[in-house]
């Protein structure tokens, strides 16, 4: 039986295809990465924040480093090692290895049989997970008492892992960013290491309200809020002065419309809480489609509120000027506007400076209400530290920043009021006069002191003159 001539040709084609497939498989096996190379995937390496005012990791201060890795399916680890950068300190007494399931969501056990040692800058952990069936599981290594260099910077850790088969491979570990330790942090750290600080903090009240180390740490943070509050009030108060003066003139105007507008504005603003006005501005305006940045909006709310109070201060000051001043100016040919600008207002300003200073103090303290709408001023910065530390000490620091402004200004107001009261009352201390030793004057047979006569005349309003004997 003769076979078709095409069969041998098909057989040769099949053999050629099989040969090409074999070459392709051999090439793939030769140059592909073995599965064991992917035995461990580093999930993350992090350091716990050790800052009292944020999420930063500070150098020179104790923290905790956590390494986590996922083993490949069918593979299990028998050891880990992490090498810290030069200058980093760490301990091994509390270090531990934990085995987890489902990508780290379920903890199986803390490997108590793990042997953890320290060799120079390297921490090594060897363990046995055979009893836990750790193949393909999630591993976590926690290292405590870690202190990175004070200078901070990107800290690159290196490490290796060992498979149950004995193979050791390198790990790819991400960089840990460490912030340079500031001088206040260094001072606070030095305070915390002293014995008197530990004894001080044994008292719960002192630790909660007057923690010395936390005071040092809080001052530079709260200082940023102090600058913000000062900037707000220094922008708002100068804007409130002209508006307050205009409102005062409107309230004293002969036109009923102007008086009505001024009275309604002043009564509404003074009759409602500033806190409510802030909420209306910050939450009401965006609903109406008006979006203003926080800082200028805070300035606007404060200066419009302060203007209502300055209006009454200016109005009282203008009305305290004697009517004779106005009549004298008009008799000299000045019109009403000139009289008000050149005669009445200068005298008014001089009289109301103490009260205006008191209003400045109140406005500065009112900036604390802006913390409710997220403006980072003194109280808001203090609140962020309190939230992270659980101590009330930052609020005490905030109080000190308010007192830095209010106490000197209050003293200034007191001295200024006393000076103005003495000047207006004509009771300014008289200059001491030297008595003339040769003061005998004969008058009606009696010898009297010329100095006494001069003082008597001055007290009676008689011009001082030299008199001879009668």
mmCIF file of C-alpha atoms in Angstrom, residues 4 60 81 101 115 174 210 264 299 347 356 369 446:
data_model
loop_
_atom_site.group_PDB
_atom_site.id
_atom_site.type_symbol
_atom_site.label_atom_id
_atom_site.label_comp_id
_atom_site.label_asym_id
_atom_site.label_seq_id
_atom_site.Cartn_x
_atom_site.Cartn_y
_atom_site.Cartn_z
ATOM 1 C CA UNK A 4 0.360 9.685 0.205
ATOM 2 C CA UNK A 60 17.556 62.502 67.972
ATOM 3 C CA UNK A 81 17.972 41.139 59.172
ATOM 4 C CA UNK A 101 -2.599 36.148 57.538
ATOM 5 C CA UNK A 115 15.890 34.849 68.440
ATOM 6 C CA UNK A 174 12.006 52.225 50.917
ATOM 7 C CA UNK A 210 2.846 72.711 83.301
ATOM 8 C CA UNK A 264 -29.034 99.830 62.491
ATOM 9 C CA UNK A 299 -9.796 90.317 58.681
ATOM 10 C CA UNK A 347 -9.130 116.811 70.191
ATOM 11 C CA UNK A 356 -9.115 102.709 71.380
ATOM 12 C CA UNK A 369 -12.586 82.714 67.832
ATOM 13 C CA UNK A 446 5.230 142.292 109.323
#
